[in-house]
Short mmCIF file of N, CA and C in Angstrom, two decimals:
data_model
loop_
_atom_site.label_atom_id
_atom_site.label_comp_id
_atom_site.label_asym_id
_atom_site.label_seq_id
_atom_site.Cartn_x
_atom_site.Cartn_y
_atom_site.Cartn_z
N MET T 1 40.75 120.47 66.27
CA MET T 1 41.93 120.42 65.86
C MET T 1 41.71 118.71 65.51
N PRO T 2 42.94 118.54 64.51
CA PRO T 2 43.22 116.93 64.22
C PRO T 2 44.30 116.58 64.86
N SER T 3 43.92 115.99 65.02
CA SER T 3 44.86 114.11 66.13
C SER T 3 45.65 114.03 65.42
N ASP T 4 46.44 113.24 65.94
CA ASP T 4 47.92 112.13 65.51
C ASP T 4 47.70 111.05 65.84
N SER T 5 46.86 110.05 65.29
CA SER T 5 46.28 108.83 65.02
C SER T 5 47.10 107.71 63.89
N ALA T 6 46.79 106.29 64.32
CA ALA T 6 47.26 105.91 63.26
C ALA T 6 46.09 106.52 61.83
N ALA T 7 45.58 106.84 62.01
CA ALA T 7 44.84 107.23 60.56
C ALA T 7 44.98 108.28 60.34
N ASP T 8 45.43 109.45 60.93
CA ASP T 8 45.93 110.78 59.77
C ASP T 8 47.68 110.14 59.03
N ARG T 9 47.60 109.72 60.07
CA ARG T 9 49.44 109.08 59.39
C ARG T 9 49.32 108.57 57.90
N SER T 10 48.23 107.94 58.30
CA SER T 10 47.70 106.61 56.59
C SER T 10 47.50 108.06 55.94
N GLY T 11 46.63 108.42 56.23
CA GLY T 11 46.12 109.37 55.60
C GLY T 11 44.19 108.95 55.49
N THR T 12 44.01 107.50 55.77
CA THR T 12 42.75 107.34 55.93
C THR T 12 41.80 108.10 56.56
N ARG T 13 42.05 109.48 56.48
CA ARG T 13 40.29 109.71 57.38
C ARG T 13 40.01 110.71 55.69
N PRO T 14 38.87 111.48 56.26
CA PRO T 14 38.43 112.56 55.30
C PRO T 14 39.07 114.12 55.91
N VAL T 15 39.79 114.88 53.99
CA VAL T 15 40.08 116.39 54.57
C VAL T 15 39.44 117.32 55.52
N ALA T 16 38.05 117.19 54.76
CA ALA T 16 36.77 118.24 55.82
C ALA T 16 35.56 117.63 55.84
N VAL T 17 34.89 117.14 57.15
CA VAL T 17 33.28 117.10 57.31
C VAL T 17 33.03 117.48 57.15
N LEU T 18 31.68 118.16 56.33
CA LEU T 18 30.96 119.29 56.53
C LEU T 18 29.28 118.56 57.06
N ILE T 19 28.58 119.91 57.65
CA ILE T 19 27.94 119.25 59.04
C ILE T 19 26.84 120.24 58.54
N GLY T 20 25.37 120.21 58.80
CA GLY T 20 24.87 121.38 58.75
C GLY T 20 23.70 120.93 58.60
N PRO T 21 22.51 122.02 59.09
CA PRO T 21 20.75 122.24 58.41
C PRO T 21 20.55 121.12 57.30
N PRO T 22 19.53 120.93 56.56
CA PRO T 22 19.34 120.91 55.24
C PRO T 22 19.32 122.23 54.71
N GLY T 23 19.28 121.90 53.28
CA GLY T 23 19.54 124.09 52.64
C GLY T 23 21.09 124.78 53.34
N SER T 24 22.10 124.39 53.83
CA SER T 24 22.89 125.41 53.43
C SER T 24 24.21 124.90 52.96
N GLY T 25 23.85 123.83 52.56
CA GLY T 25 24.73 123.40 50.55
C GLY T 25 25.83 122.29 51.31
N LYS T 26 25.35 121.20 52.02
CA LYS T 26 26.51 120.20 52.16
C LYS T 26 27.01 119.94 50.74
N THR T 27 25.73 119.09 50.07
CA THR T 27 26.15 118.60 48.56
C THR T 27 27.30 119.69 47.89
N VAL T 28 26.26 120.89 47.86
CA VAL T 28 26.49 122.16 46.54
C VAL T 28 28.51 122.00 46.68
N VAL T 29 28.27 122.71 48.06
CA VAL T 29 30.14 123.52 48.31
C VAL T 29 30.90 122.17 48.41
N GLY T 30 30.73 121.16 49.17
CA GLY T 30 31.41 119.77 49.63
C GLY T 30 31.85 119.36 47.33
N ARG T 31 30.57 119.52 46.39
CA ARG T 31 31.68 119.52 45.50
C ARG T 31 32.34 120.25 44.93
N ALA T 32 32.08 121.98 45.46
CA ALA T 32 33.15 122.62 44.74
C ALA T 32 34.15 121.98 46.09
N LEU T 33 34.12 121.54 46.97
CA LEU T 33 35.68 122.43 47.68
C LEU T 33 36.56 121.04 47.01
N ALA T 34 35.53 119.46 46.98
CA ALA T 34 36.27 118.75 46.87
C ALA T 34 37.10 118.86 45.30
N GLU T 35 36.54 119.81 44.09
CA GLU T 35 36.91 120.33 42.91
C GLU T 35 38.12 120.48 43.01
N LEU T 36 38.39 121.75 44.03
CA LEU T 36 39.09 122.52 44.43
C LEU T 36 40.41 121.57 45.06
N LEU T 37 39.50 120.86 46.08
CA LEU T 37 41.32 120.48 46.65
C LEU T 37 41.72 119.32 46.16
N GLY T 38 41.26 118.29 44.60
CA GLY T 38 41.52 117.70 43.86
C GLY T 38 41.24 116.37 44.53
N VAL T 39 39.99 116.27 45.14
CA VAL T 39 39.66 115.29 45.94
C VAL T 39 38.52 114.90 45.65
N ALA T 40 38.18 113.51 45.79
CA ALA T 40 36.35 112.51 45.50
C ALA T 40 35.20 113.27 46.35
N LEU T 41 34.11 113.55 47.02
CA LEU T 41 32.87 113.80 48.10
C LEU T 41 32.52 112.33 47.89
N ARG T 42 32.23 112.33 49.33
CA ARG T 42 31.57 111.35 49.25
C ARG T 42 30.36 112.17 50.57
N ASP T 43 29.27 112.08 50.22
CA ASP T 43 27.46 112.57 50.90
C ASP T 43 27.39 111.61 51.15
N THR T 44 27.27 110.75 52.35
CA THR T 44 26.32 109.95 53.36
C THR T 44 25.16 109.80 52.88
N ASP T 45 24.51 110.52 52.83
CA ASP T 45 23.08 109.99 52.29
C ASP T 45 22.91 109.95 51.09
N GLU T 46 23.15 110.28 50.00
CA GLU T 46 23.75 109.39 48.35
C GLU T 46 23.95 108.04 49.19
N ALA T 47 25.38 107.98 49.69
CA ALA T 47 25.94 106.45 49.63
C ALA T 47 24.49 105.54 50.10
N VAL T 48 23.74 106.13 51.53
CA VAL T 48 22.61 105.22 52.37
C VAL T 48 21.30 104.74 51.03
N GLU T 49 21.46 105.65 49.65
CA GLU T 49 20.23 105.63 48.65
C GLU T 49 20.81 104.65 47.92
N GLN T 50 22.24 104.56 47.84
CA GLN T 50 23.04 103.93 46.80
C GLN T 50 22.78 102.49 47.26
N ALA T 51 23.56 101.84 48.33
CA ALA T 51 23.23 100.86 49.34
C ALA T 51 22.25 100.21 48.49
N GLU T 52 21.17 101.12 49.41
CA GLU T 52 19.82 100.33 50.13
C GLU T 52 19.16 100.85 48.55
N GLN T 53 19.35 101.11 47.23
CA GLN T 53 18.77 101.16 45.84
C GLN T 53 17.49 101.61 46.01
N ARG T 54 17.09 102.75 46.62
CA ARG T 54 15.59 103.58 47.57
C ARG T 54 16.42 105.17 47.94
N SER T 55 14.91 105.75 48.02
CA SER T 55 15.39 106.68 48.21
C SER T 55 15.51 107.11 49.62
N ILE T 56 15.77 107.98 50.50
CA ILE T 56 15.70 108.80 52.23
C ILE T 56 14.26 108.08 52.44
N SER T 57 13.89 108.99 51.41
CA SER T 57 11.99 109.14 51.70
C SER T 57 11.16 107.82 51.78
N ASP T 58 11.46 106.88 51.19
CA ASP T 58 11.08 106.31 50.75
C ASP T 58 11.37 104.97 52.15
N ILE T 59 12.44 104.93 52.79
CA ILE T 59 13.26 103.88 53.61
C ILE T 59 12.71 104.73 54.71
N PHE T 60 12.43 106.13 55.00
CA PHE T 60 11.40 106.91 56.04
C PHE T 60 9.92 106.22 56.80
N VAL T 61 9.51 105.70 55.24
CA VAL T 61 8.04 105.18 55.12
C VAL T 61 7.85 104.31 54.76
N GLU T 62 8.76 102.96 54.72
CA GLU T 62 8.90 101.73 54.63
C GLU T 62 9.28 101.31 55.79
N ASP T 63 10.60 101.60 56.00
CA ASP T 63 11.39 101.17 57.50
C ASP T 63 11.12 101.75 58.25
N GLY T 64 10.97 103.25 58.42
CA GLY T 64 10.79 103.87 59.63
C GLY T 64 11.87 104.51 59.77
N GLU T 65 12.11 106.03 60.89
CA GLU T 65 13.56 106.60 60.60
C GLU T 65 14.08 105.86 61.38
N PRO T 66 14.37 105.35 62.41
CA PRO T 66 15.62 104.33 63.52
C PRO T 66 15.74 103.88 62.22
N ARG T 67 14.82 103.21 61.20
CA ARG T 67 16.09 101.54 60.65
C ARG T 67 17.32 103.43 59.63
N PHE T 68 17.11 103.95 59.01
CA PHE T 68 17.59 104.85 58.45
C PHE T 68 18.67 105.32 59.41
N ARG T 69 18.30 105.77 60.09
CA ARG T 69 19.43 106.19 61.16
C ARG T 69 20.42 105.74 61.70
N GLU T 70 19.76 103.91 62.09
CA GLU T 70 21.01 102.81 61.72
C GLU T 70 22.19 102.85 60.82
N LEU T 71 21.71 103.33 59.42
CA LEU T 71 22.27 102.76 57.71
C LEU T 71 22.61 104.01 58.08
N GLU T 72 23.01 105.28 58.60
CA GLU T 72 23.13 106.49 58.25
C GLU T 72 24.44 106.33 59.55
N ARG T 73 24.06 105.62 60.39
CA ARG T 73 25.35 105.92 61.52
C ARG T 73 26.67 104.16 60.98
N GLN T 74 25.89 103.24 60.49
CA GLN T 74 26.94 102.34 59.73
C GLN T 74 27.75 103.04 58.34
N GLU T 75 27.14 104.53 57.78
CA GLU T 75 27.51 104.49 57.10
C GLU T 75 28.43 105.84 56.98
N VAL T 76 27.82 106.86 58.49
CA VAL T 76 29.44 107.75 58.48
C VAL T 76 30.47 107.06 59.33
N ALA T 77 30.38 106.70 59.80
CA ALA T 77 31.16 105.13 60.83
C ALA T 77 32.73 104.41 59.63
N ALA T 78 31.94 104.26 58.17
CA ALA T 78 32.60 103.36 57.69
C ALA T 78 33.54 104.68 56.72
N SER T 79 33.05 105.72 56.50
CA SER T 79 32.98 106.65 55.63
C SER T 79 34.61 107.68 56.18
N LEU T 80 33.98 107.64 58.34
CA LEU T 80 35.01 108.68 58.38
C LEU T 80 36.33 107.25 58.40
N ALA T 81 36.10 105.83 58.58
CA ALA T 81 37.69 105.97 58.38
C ALA T 81 37.93 105.35 57.68
N SER T 82 37.46 105.34 55.91
CA SER T 82 37.97 105.34 54.34
C SER T 82 38.51 106.21 53.81
N HIS T 83 37.67 107.38 54.06
CA HIS T 83 37.12 108.10 52.53
C HIS T 83 38.25 108.74 53.17
N THR T 84 39.07 109.40 52.63
CA THR T 84 40.16 110.27 51.64
C THR T 84 39.65 112.35 51.51
N GLY T 85 38.82 111.82 50.78
CA GLY T 85 38.31 113.45 50.80
C GLY T 85 37.54 113.81 51.52
N VAL T 86 36.36 114.61 50.57
CA VAL T 86 35.50 115.55 51.45
C VAL T 86 34.54 114.48 51.68
N LEU T 87 34.04 114.93 52.58
CA LEU T 87 32.63 114.02 53.32
C LEU T 87 31.76 115.10 53.65
N SER T 88 30.74 114.21 52.95
CA SER T 88 29.11 115.62 53.50
C SER T 88 28.39 114.38 54.02
N LEU T 89 27.90 115.76 55.69
CA LEU T 89 26.64 114.72 56.09
C LEU T 89 25.25 114.38 56.27
N GLY T 90 24.06 113.97 56.87
CA GLY T 90 23.13 114.24 56.08
C GLY T 90 22.67 115.28 57.74
N GLY T 91 21.80 116.46 57.53
CA GLY T 91 21.17 117.09 58.32
C GLY T 91 21.27 116.19 59.88
N GLY T 92 20.81 115.54 60.68
CA GLY T 92 20.78 115.17 61.39
C GLY T 92 21.81 114.08 62.09
N ALA T 93 22.70 113.26 60.72
CA ALA T 93 23.90 111.82 60.99
C ALA T 93 24.09 113.42 62.64
N VAL T 94 24.55 113.59 62.59
CA VAL T 94 25.28 114.02 64.10
C VAL T 94 24.32 113.91 65.24
N MET T 95 23.16 114.13 65.67
CA MET T 95 22.22 113.80 66.50
C MET T 95 22.48 111.96 66.98
N ASP T 96 23.27 111.15 66.94
CA ASP T 96 23.49 110.40 66.63
C ASP T 96 24.95 109.68 68.26
N PRO T 97 24.70 109.24 69.08
CA PRO T 97 25.89 109.77 69.99
C PRO T 97 27.05 109.18 69.81
N ALA T 98 26.86 108.14 68.80
CA ALA T 98 28.56 107.05 68.30
C ALA T 98 28.91 108.21 67.43
N THR T 99 27.97 108.50 66.28
CA THR T 99 28.51 109.52 65.06
C THR T 99 29.26 110.81 65.89
N GLU T 100 28.25 111.49 66.58
CA GLU T 100 29.25 112.75 67.28
C GLU T 100 30.62 112.39 67.72
N GLN T 101 31.14 111.59 69.11
CA GLN T 101 32.09 110.29 68.87
C GLN T 101 32.91 110.39 68.07
N ALA T 102 32.40 109.83 66.64
CA ALA T 102 33.45 109.28 65.97
C ALA T 102 33.90 110.39 65.22
N LEU T 103 32.55 111.72 65.33
CA LEU T 103 33.88 112.99 65.23
C LEU T 103 34.58 114.09 65.32
N SER T 104 34.81 113.10 66.54
CA SER T 104 35.57 113.65 67.46
C SER T 104 37.75 113.61 66.80
N GLY T 105 37.93 114.64 66.99
CA GLY T 105 39.97 114.75 65.75
C GLY T 105 39.80 114.64 64.41
N HIS T 106 38.36 114.60 64.05
CA HIS T 106 37.84 115.57 62.26
C HIS T 106 37.99 116.50 62.37
N THR T 107 38.43 117.54 60.88
CA THR T 107 38.54 118.92 60.65
C THR T 107 36.44 118.95 60.32
N VAL T 108 36.10 118.54 61.69
CA VAL T 108 35.00 119.09 61.10
C VAL T 108 33.98 120.51 61.06
N VAL T 109 33.04 120.74 59.38
CA VAL T 109 32.85 122.74 58.84
C VAL T 109 31.31 122.27 59.08
N PHE T 110 31.07 123.32 60.29
CA PHE T 110 29.36 123.62 60.24
C PHE T 110 28.67 125.09 58.57
N LEU T 111 27.98 124.66 58.38
CA LEU T 111 28.25 125.68 57.11
C LEU T 111 27.06 126.06 57.52
N GLU T 112 26.25 127.05 57.82
CA GLU T 112 25.57 127.98 58.65
C GLU T 112 24.82 128.58 57.53
N VAL T 113 23.67 128.39 58.02
CA VAL T 113 22.35 129.03 56.95
C VAL T 113 21.10 129.88 57.58
N GLY T 114 21.02 130.75 57.30
CA GLY T 114 19.23 131.24 57.64
C GLY T 114 18.34 130.20 57.13
N ILE T 115 16.64 130.57 57.81
CA ILE T 115 15.77 129.79 57.17
C ILE T 115 15.57 130.36 55.78
N ALA T 116 15.98 131.72 55.51
CA ALA T 116 15.69 132.00 53.95
C ALA T 116 15.90 131.36 52.92
N ASP T 117 17.48 131.24 53.55
CA ASP T 117 18.81 131.00 52.17
C ASP T 117 18.54 129.64 52.34
N ALA T 118 17.77 128.80 53.28
CA ALA T 118 17.86 127.65 53.63
C ALA T 118 16.61 127.04 52.18
N ALA T 119 15.00 128.00 52.30
CA ALA T 119 13.64 127.78 51.43
C ALA T 119 14.07 127.95 49.67
N LYS T 120 14.94 128.97 49.85
CA LYS T 120 15.79 129.37 48.92
C LYS T 120 15.97 127.77 47.85
N ARG T 121 16.70 127.41 49.17
CA ARG T 121 17.69 126.18 48.43
C ARG T 121 17.57 124.82 48.47
N VAL T 122 16.01 124.60 48.96
CA VAL T 122 15.26 123.23 49.01
C VAL T 122 14.20 123.84 48.67
N GLY T 123 13.22 124.57 48.67
CA GLY T 123 12.39 124.92 48.71
C GLY T 123 11.70 124.06 49.40
N PHE T 124 12.33 123.61 50.16
CA PHE T 124 11.46 122.75 51.36
C PHE T 124 10.01 121.85 50.44
N ASP T 125 10.98 120.79 49.90
CA ASP T 125 10.05 120.14 48.64
C ASP T 125 9.96 118.59 49.73
N ARG T 126 8.92 117.35 49.63
CA ARG T 126 8.89 116.33 49.78
C ARG T 126 9.73 115.43 49.93
N SER T 127 10.90 115.59 49.28
CA SER T 127 11.98 114.64 49.35
C SER T 127 12.63 115.28 50.47
N ARG T 128 12.09 115.80 51.53
CA ARG T 128 13.13 115.86 52.86
C ARG T 128 11.91 115.00 53.60
N PRO T 129 11.78 113.92 54.18
CA PRO T 129 11.06 113.59 54.88
C PRO T 129 10.87 114.39 56.37
N LEU T 130 11.97 114.99 57.00
CA LEU T 130 11.29 115.98 58.35
C LEU T 130 10.81 117.11 58.08
N LEU T 131 10.84 117.58 56.87
CA LEU T 131 10.10 118.15 56.54
C LEU T 131 8.30 118.38 55.81
N MET T 132 8.04 117.69 55.98
CA MET T 132 6.68 117.37 55.13
C MET T 132 5.51 117.86 55.25
N MET T 133 5.52 117.52 56.83
CA MET T 133 4.38 119.16 56.90
C MET T 133 4.91 120.39 57.83
N ASN T 134 4.29 121.34 57.88
CA ASN T 134 4.74 122.47 58.06
C ASN T 134 6.28 122.94 57.11
N PRO T 135 6.27 122.87 56.54
CA PRO T 135 8.48 122.90 56.49
C PRO T 135 8.97 123.72 56.99
N ARG T 136 8.57 125.34 57.06
CA ARG T 136 9.21 126.20 57.81
C ARG T 136 9.27 126.25 58.72
N ALA T 137 8.09 125.64 60.19
CA ALA T 137 7.99 125.07 61.18
C ALA T 137 8.74 124.00 61.43
N GLN T 138 9.10 122.83 60.89
CA GLN T 138 9.42 122.05 60.64
C GLN T 138 11.47 122.28 60.93
N TRP T 139 11.85 123.14 60.14
CA TRP T 139 13.36 123.26 59.95
C TRP T 139 13.85 124.00 61.16
N VAL T 140 13.11 124.36 61.63
CA VAL T 140 13.13 126.15 62.48
C VAL T 140 13.08 125.06 63.70
N ARG T 141 12.24 124.73 64.16
CA ARG T 141 12.74 123.06 65.02
C ARG T 141 13.82 122.52 65.18
N LEU T 142 13.97 122.00 64.41
CA LEU T 142 15.49 120.97 63.76
C LEU T 142 15.93 121.86 63.71
N MET T 143 16.66 122.94 63.29
CA MET T 143 18.14 123.65 63.78
C MET T 143 17.72 124.25 65.06
N ASP T 144 16.43 124.18 65.82
CA ASP T 144 16.61 124.76 67.20
C ASP T 144 17.82 123.61 68.66
N ALA T 145 16.71 122.71 67.91
CA ALA T 145 17.80 120.97 68.27
C ALA T 145 18.71 120.36 68.12
N ARG T 146 19.43 120.97 66.92
CA ARG T 146 20.87 120.47 66.35
C ARG T 146 21.27 121.84 66.57
N ARG T 147 21.54 123.45 66.79
CA ARG T 147 22.20 123.84 66.56
C ARG T 147 23.42 123.66 67.46
N PRO T 148 23.41 123.40 68.54
CA PRO T 148 24.56 123.39 70.08
C PRO T 148 25.30 122.14 69.15
N THR T 149 24.73 120.99 69.36
CA THR T 149 25.35 120.10 68.55
C THR T 149 25.98 120.53 67.50
N TYR T 150 25.83 121.08 66.23
CA TYR T 150 26.61 121.50 64.99
C TYR T 150 27.95 122.47 65.45
N GLU T 151 27.26 123.58 66.57
CA GLU T 151 28.43 124.73 67.35
C GLU T 151 29.83 123.53 67.94
N ARG T 152 29.00 122.59 68.44
CA ARG T 152 29.94 122.09 69.47
C ARG T 152 31.44 120.75 68.77
N LEU T 153 30.60 120.03 67.54
CA LEU T 153 31.03 120.16 67.05
C LEU T 153 32.53 120.05 66.18
N ALA T 154 32.03 122.09 65.56
CA ALA T 154 32.70 122.44 64.25
C ALA T 154 34.00 122.75 65.16
N THR T 155 35.34 122.23 64.12
CA THR T 155 36.11 122.97 63.82
C THR T 155 36.46 124.31 63.59
N LEU T 156 35.74 124.81 62.66
CA LEU T 156 35.57 125.81 61.70
C LEU T 156 33.94 125.49 61.26
N ARG T 157 33.49 127.26 61.09
CA ARG T 157 32.53 127.78 61.10
C ARG T 157 31.87 128.33 59.96
N VAL T 158 30.92 128.35 58.85
CA VAL T 158 31.59 129.06 57.52
C VAL T 158 29.87 129.33 57.94
N ASN T 159 30.02 130.80 57.51
CA ASN T 159 28.55 131.65 57.11
C ASN T 159 28.14 131.47 55.38
N THR T 160 26.87 130.84 55.72
CA THR T 160 26.54 130.51 53.56
C THR T 160 25.85 132.10 53.10
N ALA T 161 25.20 132.82 54.25
CA ALA T 161 24.66 133.21 53.62
C ALA T 161 24.73 134.00 52.47
N GLY T 162 23.61 134.14 50.91
CA GLY T 162 23.91 135.21 50.13
C GLY T 162 24.80 134.59 49.01
N ARG T 163 26.39 133.78 49.45
CA ARG T 163 27.29 133.42 49.32
C ARG T 163 26.77 132.19 48.06
N THR T 164 28.42 131.96 46.83
CA THR T 164 27.76 130.98 46.06
C THR T 164 28.63 130.31 46.57
N PRO T 165 28.59 128.68 46.52
CA PRO T 165 28.91 127.61 47.09
C PRO T 165 30.55 127.85 46.52
N GLN T 166 30.88 128.59 45.59
CA GLN T 166 32.71 128.48 45.28
C GLN T 166 33.52 129.39 45.90
N ASP T 167 32.68 130.76 46.94
CA ASP T 167 32.99 130.96 47.41
C ASP T 167 33.38 130.93 49.15
N ILE T 168 32.65 129.80 48.96
CA ILE T 168 32.53 129.29 50.44
C ILE T 168 33.37 128.08 50.09
N ALA T 169 33.66 127.21 49.01
CA ALA T 169 34.64 126.30 49.14
C ALA T 169 36.18 127.08 49.26
N ALA T 170 36.57 128.08 48.70
CA ALA T 170 37.94 128.50 49.02
C ALA T 170 37.45 128.60 50.40
N GLU T 171 37.09 129.69 50.85
CA GLU T 171 37.47 129.90 52.51
C GLU T 171 37.42 128.86 53.27
N ILE T 172 36.53 127.88 52.93
CA ILE T 172 37.54 126.16 53.98
C ILE T 172 38.70 126.17 53.25
N ALA T 173 39.12 126.39 52.02
CA ALA T 173 40.31 125.60 51.54
C ALA T 173 41.14 126.60 51.94
N GLU T 174 40.97 128.21 51.84
CA GLU T 174 41.93 129.19 53.28
C GLU T 174 41.91 128.49 54.08
N ALA T 175 41.28 128.27 54.98
CA ALA T 175 41.40 127.26 55.93
C ALA T 175 41.96 126.36 56.79
N LEU T 176 41.96 125.44 55.51
CA LEU T 176 42.44 124.30 56.12
C LEU T 176 43.52 124.21 55.55
N GLY T 177 43.88 125.39 54.87
CA GLY T 177 45.78 124.92 54.55
C GLY T 177 46.02 125.90 55.72
N GLU T 178 45.94 126.73 56.12
CA GLU T 178 45.95 127.49 58.01
C GLU T 178 46.05 126.51 58.63
N GLN T 179 45.82 125.34 59.22
CA GLN T 179 45.46 124.08 59.96
C GLN T 179 46.86 123.04 59.79
N GLN T 180 47.60 122.81 58.65
CA GLN T 180 48.39 122.66 57.74
C GLN T 180 49.40 122.60 58.45
#
């Protein structure tokens, strides 16, 4: 539930923050939702890549996961404080205690997905560093570890199984309208 903070009154907070595992549709649904609401989408993974001028996979390989997580934490904090549209977080961003705390009071949408739909969407390719070795088993392991956090943070849960991004975005937009 949104809080009544100074950030709320000045309009400097995202209308919705999308979370979920790889393949849940955070970026694609985020685009559809942003278009539907007439606001901008900010994807924190894309923002980190742009700022660093290299892919997340390259950051993982060259600097390690801890450095990527530090960059991610900084980007999420800055985006939560300044972005007024739809914000899509990387799948593991919510596992950082500072990020989890920063999400308090925001409208957080957990995009739920099963492994079959996730596999179709991402193909478990090499652009996802945490899914490189035995991607299906890794995805299940990540989801088992992250699900409790996704569920705890969510102010709205949306099942994405077999649905179009536009249908999912419409459900979220309707729910956002009801929250106001």
